[in-house]
XYZ file of C-alpha atoms in Angstrom:
586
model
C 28.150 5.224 -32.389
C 26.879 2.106 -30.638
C 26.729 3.729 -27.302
C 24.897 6.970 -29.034
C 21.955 4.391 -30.236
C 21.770 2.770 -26.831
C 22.018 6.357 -24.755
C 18.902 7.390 -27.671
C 16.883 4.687 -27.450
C 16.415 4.778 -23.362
C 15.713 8.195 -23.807
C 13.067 7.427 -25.695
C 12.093 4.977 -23.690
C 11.882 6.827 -20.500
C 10.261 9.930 -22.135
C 7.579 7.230 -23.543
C 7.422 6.158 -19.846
C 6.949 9.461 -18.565
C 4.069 10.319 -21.107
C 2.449 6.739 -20.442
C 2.708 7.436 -16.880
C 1.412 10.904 -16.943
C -1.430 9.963 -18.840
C -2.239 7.157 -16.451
C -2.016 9.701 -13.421
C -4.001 11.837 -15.062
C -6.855 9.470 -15.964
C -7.078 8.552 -12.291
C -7.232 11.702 -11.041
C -10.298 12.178 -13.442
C -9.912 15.834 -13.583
C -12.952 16.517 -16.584
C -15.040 14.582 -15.120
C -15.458 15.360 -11.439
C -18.919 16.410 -10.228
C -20.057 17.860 -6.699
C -20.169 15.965 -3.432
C -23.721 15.671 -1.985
C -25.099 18.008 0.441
C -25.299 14.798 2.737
C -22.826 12.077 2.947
C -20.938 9.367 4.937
C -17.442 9.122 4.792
C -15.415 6.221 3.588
C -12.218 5.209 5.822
C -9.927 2.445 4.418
C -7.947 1.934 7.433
C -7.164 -1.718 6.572
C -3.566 -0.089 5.931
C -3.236 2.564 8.436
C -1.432 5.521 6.575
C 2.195 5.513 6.670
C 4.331 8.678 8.145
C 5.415 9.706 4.446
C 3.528 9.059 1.381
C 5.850 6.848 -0.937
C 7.371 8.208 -4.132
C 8.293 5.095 -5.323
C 7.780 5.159 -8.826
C 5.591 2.127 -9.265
C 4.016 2.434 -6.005
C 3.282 5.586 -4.903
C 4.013 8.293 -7.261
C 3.615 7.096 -11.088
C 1.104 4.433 -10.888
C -0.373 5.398 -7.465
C -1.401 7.396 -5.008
C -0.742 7.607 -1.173
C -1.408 9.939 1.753
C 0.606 10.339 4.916
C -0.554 9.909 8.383
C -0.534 13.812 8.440
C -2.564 14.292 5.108
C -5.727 11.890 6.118
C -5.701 13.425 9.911
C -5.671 17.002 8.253
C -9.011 15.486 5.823
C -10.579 14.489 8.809
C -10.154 17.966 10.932
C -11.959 19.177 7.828
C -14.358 16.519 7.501
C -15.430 17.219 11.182
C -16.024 20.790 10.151
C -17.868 19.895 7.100
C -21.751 20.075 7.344
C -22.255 17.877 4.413
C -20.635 14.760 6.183
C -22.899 13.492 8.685
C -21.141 10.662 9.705
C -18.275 7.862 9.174
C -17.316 4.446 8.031
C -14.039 2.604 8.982
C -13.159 -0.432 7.688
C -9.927 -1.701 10.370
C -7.702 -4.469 9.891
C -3.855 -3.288 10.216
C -3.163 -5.132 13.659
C 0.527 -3.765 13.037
C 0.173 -0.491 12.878
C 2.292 1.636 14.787
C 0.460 2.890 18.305
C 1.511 6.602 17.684
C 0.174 6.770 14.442
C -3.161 4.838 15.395
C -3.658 7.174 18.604
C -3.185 10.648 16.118
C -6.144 8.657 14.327
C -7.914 8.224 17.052
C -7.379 11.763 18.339
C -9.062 13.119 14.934
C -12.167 10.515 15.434
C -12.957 11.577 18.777
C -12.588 15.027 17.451
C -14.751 14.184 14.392
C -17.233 12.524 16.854
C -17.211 15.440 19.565
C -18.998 17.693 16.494
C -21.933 15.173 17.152
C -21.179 12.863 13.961
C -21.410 9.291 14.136
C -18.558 6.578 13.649
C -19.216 3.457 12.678
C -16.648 0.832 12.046
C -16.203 -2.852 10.860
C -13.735 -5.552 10.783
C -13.219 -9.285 9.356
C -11.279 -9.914 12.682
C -9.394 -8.548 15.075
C -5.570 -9.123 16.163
C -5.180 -11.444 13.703
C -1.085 -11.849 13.939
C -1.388 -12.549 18.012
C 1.460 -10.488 18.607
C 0.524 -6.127 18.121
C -2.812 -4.605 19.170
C -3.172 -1.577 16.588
C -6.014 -2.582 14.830
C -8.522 -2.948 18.488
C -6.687 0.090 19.723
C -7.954 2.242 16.588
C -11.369 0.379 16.642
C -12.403 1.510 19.991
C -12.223 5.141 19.551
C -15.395 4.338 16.965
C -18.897 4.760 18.638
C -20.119 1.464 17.808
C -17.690 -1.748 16.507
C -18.879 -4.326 14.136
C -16.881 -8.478 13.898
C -17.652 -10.745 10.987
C -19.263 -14.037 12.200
C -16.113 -15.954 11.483
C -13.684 -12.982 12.495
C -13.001 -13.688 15.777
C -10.945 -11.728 18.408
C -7.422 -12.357 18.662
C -5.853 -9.535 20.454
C -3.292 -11.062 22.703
C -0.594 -8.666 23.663
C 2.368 -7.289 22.590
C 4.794 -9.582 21.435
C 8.730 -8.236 20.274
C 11.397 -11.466 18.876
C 14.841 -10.671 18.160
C 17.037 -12.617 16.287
C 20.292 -12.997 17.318
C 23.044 -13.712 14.878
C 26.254 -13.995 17.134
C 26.552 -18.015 17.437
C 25.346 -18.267 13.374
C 28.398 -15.723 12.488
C 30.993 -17.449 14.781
C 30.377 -20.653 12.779
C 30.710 -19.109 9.773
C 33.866 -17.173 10.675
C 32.906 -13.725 11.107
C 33.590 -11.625 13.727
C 31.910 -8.321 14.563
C 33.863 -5.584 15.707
C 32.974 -2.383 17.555
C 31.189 -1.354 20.643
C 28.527 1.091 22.402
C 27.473 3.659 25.040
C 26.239 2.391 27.513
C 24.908 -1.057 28.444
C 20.928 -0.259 27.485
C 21.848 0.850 24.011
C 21.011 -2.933 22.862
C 21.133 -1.968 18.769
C 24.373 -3.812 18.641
C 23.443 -6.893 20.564
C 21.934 -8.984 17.429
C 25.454 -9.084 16.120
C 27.365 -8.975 19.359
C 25.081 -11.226 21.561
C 23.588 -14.683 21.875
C 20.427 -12.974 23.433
C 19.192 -10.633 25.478
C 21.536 -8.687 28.164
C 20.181 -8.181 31.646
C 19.534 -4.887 30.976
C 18.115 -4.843 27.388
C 15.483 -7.325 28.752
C 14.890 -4.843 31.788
C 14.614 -1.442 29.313
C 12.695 -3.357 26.890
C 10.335 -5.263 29.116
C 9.294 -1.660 30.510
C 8.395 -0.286 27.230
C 6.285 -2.723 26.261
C 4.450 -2.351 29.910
C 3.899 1.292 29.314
C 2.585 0.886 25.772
C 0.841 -2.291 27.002
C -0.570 0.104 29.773
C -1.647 2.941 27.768
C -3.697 0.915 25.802
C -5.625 -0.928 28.389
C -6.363 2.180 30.332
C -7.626 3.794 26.826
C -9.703 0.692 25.767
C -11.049 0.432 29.220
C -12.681 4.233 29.431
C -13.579 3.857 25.717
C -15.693 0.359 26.161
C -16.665 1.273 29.810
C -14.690 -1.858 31.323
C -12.232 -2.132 34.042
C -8.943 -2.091 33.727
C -8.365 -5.391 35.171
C -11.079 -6.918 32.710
C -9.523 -5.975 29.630
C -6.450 -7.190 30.931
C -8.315 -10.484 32.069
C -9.787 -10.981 28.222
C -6.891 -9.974 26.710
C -4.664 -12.749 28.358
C -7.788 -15.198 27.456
C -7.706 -14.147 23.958
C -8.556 -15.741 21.355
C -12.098 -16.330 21.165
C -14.861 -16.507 18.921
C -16.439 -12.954 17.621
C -19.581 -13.706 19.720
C -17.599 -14.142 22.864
C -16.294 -10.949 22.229
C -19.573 -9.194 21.863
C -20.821 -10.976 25.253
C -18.061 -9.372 27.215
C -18.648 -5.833 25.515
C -15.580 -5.875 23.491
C -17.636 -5.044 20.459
C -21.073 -3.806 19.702
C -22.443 -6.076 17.037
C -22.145 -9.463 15.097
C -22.331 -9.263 10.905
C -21.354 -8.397 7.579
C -19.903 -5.637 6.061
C -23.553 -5.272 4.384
C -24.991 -5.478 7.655
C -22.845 -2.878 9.192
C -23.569 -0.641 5.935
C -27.432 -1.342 6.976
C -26.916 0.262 10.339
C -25.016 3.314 8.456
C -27.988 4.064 6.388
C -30.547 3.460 9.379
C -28.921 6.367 10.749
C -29.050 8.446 8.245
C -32.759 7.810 6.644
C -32.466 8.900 3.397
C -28.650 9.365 2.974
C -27.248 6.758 0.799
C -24.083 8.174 -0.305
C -20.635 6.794 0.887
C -17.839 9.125 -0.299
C -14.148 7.778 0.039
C -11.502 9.630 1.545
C -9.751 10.195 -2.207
C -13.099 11.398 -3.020
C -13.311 13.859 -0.310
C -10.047 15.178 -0.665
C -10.156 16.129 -4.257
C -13.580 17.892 -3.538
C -13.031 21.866 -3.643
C -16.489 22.862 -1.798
C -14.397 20.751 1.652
C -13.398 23.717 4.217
C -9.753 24.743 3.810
C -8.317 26.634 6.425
C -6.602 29.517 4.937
C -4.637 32.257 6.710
C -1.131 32.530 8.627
C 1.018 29.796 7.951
C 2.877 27.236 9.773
C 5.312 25.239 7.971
C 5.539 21.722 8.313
C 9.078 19.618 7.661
C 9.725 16.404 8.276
C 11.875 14.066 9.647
C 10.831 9.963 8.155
C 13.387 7.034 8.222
C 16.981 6.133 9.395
C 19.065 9.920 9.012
C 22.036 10.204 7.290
C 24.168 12.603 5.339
C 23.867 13.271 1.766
C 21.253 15.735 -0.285
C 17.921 15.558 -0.584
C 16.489 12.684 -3.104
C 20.227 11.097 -3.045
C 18.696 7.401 -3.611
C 17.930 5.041 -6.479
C 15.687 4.566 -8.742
C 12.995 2.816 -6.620
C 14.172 4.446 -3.585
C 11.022 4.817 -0.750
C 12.095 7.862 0.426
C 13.085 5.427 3.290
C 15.879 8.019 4.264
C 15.620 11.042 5.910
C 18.930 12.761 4.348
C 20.139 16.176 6.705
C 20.950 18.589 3.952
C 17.378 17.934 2.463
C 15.619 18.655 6.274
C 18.753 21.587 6.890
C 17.443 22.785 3.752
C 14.004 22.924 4.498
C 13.799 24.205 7.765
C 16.155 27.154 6.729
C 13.795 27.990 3.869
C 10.688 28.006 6.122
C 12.975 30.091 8.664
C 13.853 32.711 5.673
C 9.808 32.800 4.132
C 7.815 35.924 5.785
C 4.969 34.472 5.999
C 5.936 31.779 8.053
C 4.737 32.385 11.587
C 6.122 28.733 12.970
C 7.589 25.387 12.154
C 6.271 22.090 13.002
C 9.168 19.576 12.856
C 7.659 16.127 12.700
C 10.208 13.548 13.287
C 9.523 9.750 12.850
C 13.090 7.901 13.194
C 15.127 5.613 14.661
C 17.849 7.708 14.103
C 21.013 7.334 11.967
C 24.435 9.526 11.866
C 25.607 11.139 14.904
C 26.720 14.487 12.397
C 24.001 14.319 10.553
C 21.700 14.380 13.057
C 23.575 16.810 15.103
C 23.131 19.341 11.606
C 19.485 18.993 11.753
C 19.345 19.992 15.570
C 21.833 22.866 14.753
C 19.349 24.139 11.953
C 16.340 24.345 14.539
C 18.446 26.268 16.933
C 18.875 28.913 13.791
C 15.102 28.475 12.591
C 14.449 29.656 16.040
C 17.376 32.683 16.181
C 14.839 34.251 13.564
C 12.478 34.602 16.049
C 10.383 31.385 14.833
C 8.980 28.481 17.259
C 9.905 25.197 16.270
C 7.519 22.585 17.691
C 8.605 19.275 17.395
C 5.935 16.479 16.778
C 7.298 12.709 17.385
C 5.514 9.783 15.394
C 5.874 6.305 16.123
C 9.714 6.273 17.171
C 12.115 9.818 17.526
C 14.640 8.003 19.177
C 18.503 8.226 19.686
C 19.541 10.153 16.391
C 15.711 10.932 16.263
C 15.987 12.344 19.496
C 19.098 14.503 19.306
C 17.271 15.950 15.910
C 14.633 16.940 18.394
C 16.504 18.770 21.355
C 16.248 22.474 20.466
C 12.874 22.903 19.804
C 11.180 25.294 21.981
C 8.419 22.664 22.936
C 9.068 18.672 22.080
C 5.538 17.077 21.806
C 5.124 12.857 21.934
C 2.273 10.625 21.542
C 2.100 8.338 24.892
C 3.211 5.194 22.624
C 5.822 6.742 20.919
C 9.276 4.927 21.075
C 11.681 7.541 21.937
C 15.170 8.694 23.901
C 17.866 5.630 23.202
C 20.480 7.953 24.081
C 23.681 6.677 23.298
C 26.022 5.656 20.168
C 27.143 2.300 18.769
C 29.403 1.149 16.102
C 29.783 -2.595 14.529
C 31.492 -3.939 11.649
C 31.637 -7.352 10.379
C 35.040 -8.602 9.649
C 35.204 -12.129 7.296
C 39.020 -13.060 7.702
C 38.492 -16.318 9.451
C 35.553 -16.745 6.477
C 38.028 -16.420 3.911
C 40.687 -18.276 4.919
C 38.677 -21.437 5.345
C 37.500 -20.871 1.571
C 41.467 -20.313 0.913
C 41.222 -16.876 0.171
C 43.846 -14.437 0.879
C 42.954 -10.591 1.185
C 46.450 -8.796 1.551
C 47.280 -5.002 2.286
C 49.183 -1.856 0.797
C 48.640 1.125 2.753
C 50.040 4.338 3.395
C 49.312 5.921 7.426
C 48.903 3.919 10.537
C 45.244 3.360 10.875
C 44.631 3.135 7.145
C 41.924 0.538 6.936
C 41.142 0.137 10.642
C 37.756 -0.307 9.872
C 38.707 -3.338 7.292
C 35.983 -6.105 6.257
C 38.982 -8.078 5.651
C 41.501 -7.849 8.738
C 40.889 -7.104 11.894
C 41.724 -4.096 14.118
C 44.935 -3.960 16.082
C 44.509 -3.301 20.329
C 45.060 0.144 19.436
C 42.899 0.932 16.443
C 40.232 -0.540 19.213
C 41.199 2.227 21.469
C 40.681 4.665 19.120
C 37.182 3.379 18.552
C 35.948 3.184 22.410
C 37.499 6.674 22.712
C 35.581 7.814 19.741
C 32.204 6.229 21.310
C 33.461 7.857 24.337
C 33.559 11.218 22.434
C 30.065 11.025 21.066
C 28.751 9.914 23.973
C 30.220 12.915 26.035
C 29.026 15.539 23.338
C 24.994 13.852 23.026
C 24.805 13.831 26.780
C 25.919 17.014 27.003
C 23.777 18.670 24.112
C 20.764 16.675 25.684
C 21.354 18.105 29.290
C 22.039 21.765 27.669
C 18.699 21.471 25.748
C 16.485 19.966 28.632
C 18.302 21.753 31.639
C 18.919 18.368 33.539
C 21.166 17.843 36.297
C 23.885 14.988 35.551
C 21.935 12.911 37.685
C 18.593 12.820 35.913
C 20.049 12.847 32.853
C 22.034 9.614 33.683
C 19.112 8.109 34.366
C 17.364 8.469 31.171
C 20.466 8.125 29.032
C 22.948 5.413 28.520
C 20.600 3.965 25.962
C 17.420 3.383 27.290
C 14.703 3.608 25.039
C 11.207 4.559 26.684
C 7.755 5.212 25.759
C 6.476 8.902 25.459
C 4.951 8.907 28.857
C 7.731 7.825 30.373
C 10.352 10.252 28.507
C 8.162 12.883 29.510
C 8.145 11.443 33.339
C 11.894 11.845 32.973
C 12.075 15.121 31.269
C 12.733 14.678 27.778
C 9.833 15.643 26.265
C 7.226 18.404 27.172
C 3.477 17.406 26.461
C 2.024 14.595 25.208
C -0.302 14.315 22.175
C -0.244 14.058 18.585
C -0.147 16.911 15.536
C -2.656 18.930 16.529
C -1.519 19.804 19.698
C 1.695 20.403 18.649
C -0.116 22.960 15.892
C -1.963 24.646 18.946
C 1.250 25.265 20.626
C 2.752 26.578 17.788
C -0.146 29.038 17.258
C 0.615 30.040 21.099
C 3.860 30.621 20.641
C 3.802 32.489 17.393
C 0.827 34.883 18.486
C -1.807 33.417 16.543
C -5.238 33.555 18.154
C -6.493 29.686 18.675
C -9.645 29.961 16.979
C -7.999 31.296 14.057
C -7.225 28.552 11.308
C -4.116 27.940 9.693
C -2.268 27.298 6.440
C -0.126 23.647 7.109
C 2.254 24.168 4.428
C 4.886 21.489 3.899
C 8.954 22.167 2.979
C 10.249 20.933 1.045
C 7.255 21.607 -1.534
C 5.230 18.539 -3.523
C 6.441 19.848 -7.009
C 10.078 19.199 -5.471
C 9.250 15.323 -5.013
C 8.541 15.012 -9.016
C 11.658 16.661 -9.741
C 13.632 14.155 -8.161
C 11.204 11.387 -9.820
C 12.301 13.198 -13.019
C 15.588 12.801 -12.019
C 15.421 8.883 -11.779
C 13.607 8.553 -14.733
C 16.576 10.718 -16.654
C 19.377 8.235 -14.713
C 17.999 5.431 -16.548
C 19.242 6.953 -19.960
C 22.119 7.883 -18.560
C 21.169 12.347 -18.769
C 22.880 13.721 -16.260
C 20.519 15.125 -13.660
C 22.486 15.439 -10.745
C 24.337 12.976 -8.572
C 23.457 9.140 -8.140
C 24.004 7.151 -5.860
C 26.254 4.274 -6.860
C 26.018 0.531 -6.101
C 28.396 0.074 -3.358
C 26.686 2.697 -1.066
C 23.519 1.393 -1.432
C 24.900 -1.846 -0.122
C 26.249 0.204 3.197
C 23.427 1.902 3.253
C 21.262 -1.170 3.720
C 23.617 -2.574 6.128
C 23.425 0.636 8.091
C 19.563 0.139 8.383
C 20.482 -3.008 9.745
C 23.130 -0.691 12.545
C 25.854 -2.355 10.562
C 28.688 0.444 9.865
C 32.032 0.888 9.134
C 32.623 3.983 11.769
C 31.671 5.208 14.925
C 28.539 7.560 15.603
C 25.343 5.307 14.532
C 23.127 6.741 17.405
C 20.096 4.564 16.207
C 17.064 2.037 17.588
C 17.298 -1.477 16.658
C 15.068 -3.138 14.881
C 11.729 -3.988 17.154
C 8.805 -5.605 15.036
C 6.038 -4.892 15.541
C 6.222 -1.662 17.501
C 6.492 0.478 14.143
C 6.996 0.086 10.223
């Protein structure tokens, strides 16, 4: 009876949550009482948080209590915004120094497209490269026409800057050892655990990625701002400075206010006065909507691994990309007639070597229809990313995405030493003579860690292989970009593993192309899985909490290992994953 009372009452409860919540949603989203857009109008652009790949559905943050677009979702607004004649013009607001590059050059690509219809693009910051160590909010500012710095700002863009901690010498004191190993000597995921810094050739791989991003954005800043290459480099290594130093050497346009940049909005548009924000915009009906054949979009966002769609908890960020929910969705784009092509947009460091290898097996079959699959990378598609990626008829990168890392890993912490100075005994029944090889408790024998570098061995062998099938390279090349290295888009592309370079709509163009859809005909983006399906599984974690049964849960324990695989820490091989690099994405 007691437990009837308790499973009642959170029922209640979450149905009262879900009417409270519904109610609040649909208060903000003010359906009644929306009225027109202008004829004329300026365009608000928060960019002070630069859009992440995947809108959250976290239920506090982004789905009950909130709202959120993706990257994709405020690029798409302003493709329409550019074709709007009502907007005249834009406002950004910048400040997200850590943005990831990929994601601020897609934005940059839609301002210069937004500008190229003759509208102007005015933007304004409080400072500039504020944490001294990522350049993403300059980078973004100088595809505006004219930059405004607050007085007191300044201008701290520095460089890039990446710091690894490495855990090795803290574990041995404590008594736990880390077991596994990895393919080949650049795939450095491992090394925080397994290292006491950076190997010789981790230092090497790394230390050219940052000079290609590094590169990319000094040749960009320099055509944007008119400046030579060597004097952006020169003011960036003198950085930081005051905001008027920065104007003097043409690294901005003007000194002021927010107000006072607002002033120079509405000088150029006489009697214009209206500022519409972006959330404004988008829930405006009158906006242009391209309409006609369709080209399905599924993505790819976070660390993969196996498991169904929505398999997470209650406040999960949709922080995993799980292969039977992409599987699923690329088969039902493949199997839906009026689906003339599929834009796979990947943004991972990778995960799983099976469950990665299911999502590239499910673009070969998307394409055995007859149906392109384009691939579009966003700020990392690397190692499990990558593989993902491999069968697409075209694979299209940004120039600063993070991407290849082709190799495997596997690591496991092992705590015997740990308990036995805190007098704790762990002892063993099992049945089979590798039952518990991959023990927290005991470590391997000699021979349970020759199974494990033959299993690395094995993955290895297969990714290569798949990787060389895909992009026809001799065993040469392919050597040469593999063992781990990570590189930058330009440089994957230099070494074959990507096609063009560019951002979403490019990779839209190409899929046009390839699916016999004229170019100047517009297109229907429509995403798989659909929105509706997101709520369901919001419903879903709302029912968990009273204890309905709405499907499977995830339980305790593999939350735990799934937060230590985000980490690369796993109990088997095939993690073919980036490590962790602050600040080069988030």
């Amino acid at each position: 009876m007691w437990r009837y009372i308790v499973g009642l009452l959170a029922t209640v409860g979450v149905l009262t949550l879900i009417a409270v919540g519904g109610g609040i949603a649909l208060i903000a989203s003010n359906p009644f009482s929306a009225k027109p857009l202008p004829r004329s109008m300026v365009l608000s652009l928060d960019l002070r948080n630069v859009p992440a790949e995947a809108a959250s559905s976290d239920l506090l943050r982004g789905s009950l209590f909130g709202s959120s677009r993706d990257i994709v979702e405020v690029v798409q607004l302003l493709w329409q915004a550019a074709d709007d004649p009502r907007v005249i013009g834009m406002f950004v607001e910048i400040g997200d120094d850590q943005a990831g590059l990929a994601r601020v050059q897609e934005l940059r690509q839609a301002i210069a497209n937004f500008r190229g219809k003759g509208k102007f693009a005015v933007g304004f910051a409080e400072s500039l490269g504020g944490s001294g160590s990522h350049l993403g909010d300059y980078y973004l500012a100088t595809a505006l026409e004219q930059i405004w710095l607050q007085p007191s700002g300044g201008f701290a863009v520095t460089g890039i800057a990446v710091e690894t901690p490495f855990l090795k010498g803290g574990l041995d004191k404590l008594g736990v050892q880390v077991e596994g190993g990895k393919r080949y000597e650049y795939k450095s995921a491992p090394d925080s655990f397994l290292e006491t810094g950076y190997t010789r050739p981790a230092r090497e791989n790394l230390q050219q990625l940052l000079d290609s991003l590094f590169g990319e954005f000094i040749t960009d800043v320099a055509r944007d701002r008119r400046l030579e290459p060597a004097q952006v480099r020169r003011l960036v290594d003198s950085a930081p400075f005051d905001s008027e130093k920065a104007r003097e050497e043409g690294l901005v346009d003007r000194i002021g206010y927010r107000g006072d940049a607002l002033e120079e909005v509405w000088q150029r548009t006489g009697t214009v006065r209206d500022l519409i924000s972006l959330s404004d915009y988008a829930s405006d009906d009158a906006r242009p909507k391209p309409h006609g054949d369709v080209v399905a979009l599924v993505r790819v966002n976070g660390p993969i691994v196996s498991g169904p769609a929505g398999d997470g908890g209650l406040l999960d960020d949709d922080v995993m990309a799980t292969a039977e929910g992409v599987v699923d969705a690329l088969d039902e784009a493949a199997r839906t007639k009026d689906v003339r092509a599929i834009v796979l947009r990947i943004d991972s460091p990778g995960g799983t070597y099976p469950a990665a290898d299911a999502i590239a097996d499910a673009v070969g079959r998307a394409r055995a229809t007859g149906k392109p699959v384009i691939v579009s990378m966003g700020d990392v598609a690397a190692s499990g990313g990558y593989l993902a990626a491999i069968r697409a008829d075209t694979i299209v990168a940004q120039p600063t995405t993070i991407t290849a890392s082709i190799g495997v890993f596997t690591i496991w912490p092992v705590a015997s030493e740990l308990l036995s100075s805190l007098g704790i005994k762990v002892d063993r029944i099992s049945v089979g003579a590798n039952a518990g090889m991959y023990s927290t408790f005991q470590p391997p024998t000699a021979a349970q860690r020759a199974i494990v570098a033959r299993e690395l061995d094995v993955i290895y062998r297969e990714f290569t292989r798949q990787v060389g099938e895909a992009r026809k390279l001799d065993s040469g090349r392919l050597d040469a970009a593999a063992r781990g290295r990570v590189l930058s888009g330009v440089d994957a592309k230099r070494a074959g593993l990507v096609d063009e370079l560019g951002g979403l709509q490019l990779a839209l163009s190409i899929a046009k192309a390839k699916a016999g859809i004229d170019e100047s005909r517009p297109v229907e983006i429509r995403r798989y899985p659909d929105e509706h399906d997101r709520w369901q599984r919001i419903f879903e974690r709302l029912f968990g909490l009273a204890g309905v049964d709405a499907g499977p849960t995830v339980r305790a324990p593999r939350e735990v290992r799934e937060a230590l695989a985000r980490m690369g820490i796993v109990a088997r091989p095939g993690n073919v994953r980036l490590p962790p690099l602050p600040p080069l994405w988030r």
